[in-house]
PDB file of C-alpha atoms in Angstrom:
ATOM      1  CA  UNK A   1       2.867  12.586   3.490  1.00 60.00           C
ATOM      2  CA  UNK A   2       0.460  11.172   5.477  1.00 80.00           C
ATOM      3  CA  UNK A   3       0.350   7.712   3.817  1.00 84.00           C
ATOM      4  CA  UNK A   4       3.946   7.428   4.724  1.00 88.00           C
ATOM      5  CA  UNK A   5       3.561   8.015   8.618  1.00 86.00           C
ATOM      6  CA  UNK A   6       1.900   4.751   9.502  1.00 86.00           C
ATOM      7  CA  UNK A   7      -0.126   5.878  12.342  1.00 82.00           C
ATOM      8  CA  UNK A   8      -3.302   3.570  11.640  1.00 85.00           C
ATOM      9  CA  UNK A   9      -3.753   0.211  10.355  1.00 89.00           C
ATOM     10  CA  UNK A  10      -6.035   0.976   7.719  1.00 93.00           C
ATOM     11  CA  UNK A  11      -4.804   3.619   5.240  1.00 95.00           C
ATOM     12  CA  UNK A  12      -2.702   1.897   2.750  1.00 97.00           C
ATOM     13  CA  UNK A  13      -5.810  -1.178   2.258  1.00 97.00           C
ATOM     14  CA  UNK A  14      -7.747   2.424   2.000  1.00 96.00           C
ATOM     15  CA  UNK A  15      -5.270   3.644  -0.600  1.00 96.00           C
ATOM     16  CA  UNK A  16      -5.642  -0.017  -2.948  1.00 98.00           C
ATOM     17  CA  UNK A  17      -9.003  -0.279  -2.335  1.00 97.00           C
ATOM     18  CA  UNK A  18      -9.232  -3.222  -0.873  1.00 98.00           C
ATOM     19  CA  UNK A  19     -10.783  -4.901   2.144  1.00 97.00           C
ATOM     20  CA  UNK A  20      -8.198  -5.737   5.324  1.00 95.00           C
ATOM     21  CA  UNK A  21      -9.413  -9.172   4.827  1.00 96.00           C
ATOM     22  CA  UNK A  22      -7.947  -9.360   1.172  1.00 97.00           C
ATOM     23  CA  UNK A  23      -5.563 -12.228  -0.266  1.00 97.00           C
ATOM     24  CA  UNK A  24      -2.307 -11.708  -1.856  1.00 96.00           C
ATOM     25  CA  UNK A  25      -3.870 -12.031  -4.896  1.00 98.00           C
ATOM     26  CA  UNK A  26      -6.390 -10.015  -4.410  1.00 98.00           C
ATOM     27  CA  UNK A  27      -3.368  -6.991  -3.235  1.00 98.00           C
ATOM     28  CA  UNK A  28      -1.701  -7.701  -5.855  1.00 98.00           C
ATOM     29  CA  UNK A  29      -4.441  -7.313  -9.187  1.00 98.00           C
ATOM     30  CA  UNK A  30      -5.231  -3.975  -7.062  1.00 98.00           C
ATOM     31  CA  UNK A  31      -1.899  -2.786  -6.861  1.00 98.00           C
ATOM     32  CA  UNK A  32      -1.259  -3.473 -10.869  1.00 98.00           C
ATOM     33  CA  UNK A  33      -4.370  -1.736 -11.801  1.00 97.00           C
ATOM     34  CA  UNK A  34      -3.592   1.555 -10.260  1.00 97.00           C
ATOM     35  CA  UNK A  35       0.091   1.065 -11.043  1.00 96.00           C
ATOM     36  CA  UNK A  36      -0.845   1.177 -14.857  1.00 96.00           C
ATOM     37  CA  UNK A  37      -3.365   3.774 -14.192  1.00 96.00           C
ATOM     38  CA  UNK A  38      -0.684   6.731 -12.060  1.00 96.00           C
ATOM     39  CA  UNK A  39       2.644   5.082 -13.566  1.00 95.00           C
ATOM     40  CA  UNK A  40       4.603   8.526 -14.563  1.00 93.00           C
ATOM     41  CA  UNK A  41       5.255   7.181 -17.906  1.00 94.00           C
ATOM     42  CA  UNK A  42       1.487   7.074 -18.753  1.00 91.00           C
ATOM     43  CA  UNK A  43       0.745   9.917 -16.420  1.00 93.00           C
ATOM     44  CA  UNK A  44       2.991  12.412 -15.631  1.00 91.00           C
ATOM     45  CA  UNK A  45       0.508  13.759 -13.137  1.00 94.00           C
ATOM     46  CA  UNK A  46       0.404  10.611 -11.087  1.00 92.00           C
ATOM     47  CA  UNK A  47       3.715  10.212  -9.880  1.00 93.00           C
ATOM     48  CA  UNK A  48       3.190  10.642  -6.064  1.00 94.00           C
ATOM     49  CA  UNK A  49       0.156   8.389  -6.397  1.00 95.00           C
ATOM     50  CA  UNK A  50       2.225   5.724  -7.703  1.00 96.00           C
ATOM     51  CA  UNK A  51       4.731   6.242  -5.248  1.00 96.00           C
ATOM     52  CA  UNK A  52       2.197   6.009  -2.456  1.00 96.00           C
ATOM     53  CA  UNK A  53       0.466   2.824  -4.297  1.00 97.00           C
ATOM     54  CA  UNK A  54       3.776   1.374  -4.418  1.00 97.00           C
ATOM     55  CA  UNK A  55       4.792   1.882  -0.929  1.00 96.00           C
ATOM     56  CA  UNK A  56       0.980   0.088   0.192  1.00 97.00           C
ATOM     57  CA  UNK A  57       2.133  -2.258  -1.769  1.00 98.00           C
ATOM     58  CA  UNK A  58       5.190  -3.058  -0.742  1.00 97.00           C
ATOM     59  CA  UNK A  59       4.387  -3.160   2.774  1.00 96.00           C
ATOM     60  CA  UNK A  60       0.987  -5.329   2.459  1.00 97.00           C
ATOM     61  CA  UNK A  61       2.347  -7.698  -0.075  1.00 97.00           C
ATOM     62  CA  UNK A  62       5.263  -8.806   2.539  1.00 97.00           C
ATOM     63  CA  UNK A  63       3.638 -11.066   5.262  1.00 96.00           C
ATOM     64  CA  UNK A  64       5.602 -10.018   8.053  1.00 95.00           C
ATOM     65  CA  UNK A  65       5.323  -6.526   6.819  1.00 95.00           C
ATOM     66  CA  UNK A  66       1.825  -6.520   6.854  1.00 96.00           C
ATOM     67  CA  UNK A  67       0.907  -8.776  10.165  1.00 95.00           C
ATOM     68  CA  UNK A  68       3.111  -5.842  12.093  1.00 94.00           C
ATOM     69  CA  UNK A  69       1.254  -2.963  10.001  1.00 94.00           C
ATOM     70  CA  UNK A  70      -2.296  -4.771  10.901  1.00 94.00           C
ATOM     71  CA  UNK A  71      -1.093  -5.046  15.096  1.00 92.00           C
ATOM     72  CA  UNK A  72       0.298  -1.100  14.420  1.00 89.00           C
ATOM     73  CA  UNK A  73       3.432  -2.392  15.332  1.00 87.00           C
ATOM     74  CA  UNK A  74       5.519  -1.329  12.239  1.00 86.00           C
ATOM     75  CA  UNK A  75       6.277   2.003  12.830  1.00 78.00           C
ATOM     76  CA  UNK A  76       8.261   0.737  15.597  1.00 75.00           C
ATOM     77  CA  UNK A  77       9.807  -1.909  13.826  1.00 67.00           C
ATOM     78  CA  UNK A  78      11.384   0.756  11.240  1.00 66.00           C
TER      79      UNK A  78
END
């Protein structure tokens, strides 16, 4: 998947719908919303969605995580 490959800096802010310039917080009430809205359990059809929304997440939510994904430096990191 495409989300997964990490070749920009802007995809998985794209993905949560949110700005680059958004706060933890701000990640994070994004994130739940479209984590209730694809989880498989509500939506069986969703389940790569959530995967993908988790993933953004979990990469933009960590600090270091997400200064290396803003520089485009992650990819290399992992």
């Amino acid at each position: 998947q495409e989300i997964y490959s990490l070749d920009d800096n802007q995809k998985l802010y794209t993905l949560l719908g949110v700005e680059r310039t958004a706060t933890g917080q701000e990640i994070k009430k994004a994130y739940h919303k479209l984590a209730v809205q694809y989880h498989p359990d509500k939506n069986p059809a969703g389940s790569e969605m959530f995967k993908q929304v988790s993933f953004a997440y979990n990469i933009l939510s960590d600090s270091d995580q997400r200064r290396m994904y803003d520089s485009k430096s992650l990819k290399k990191h992992i």
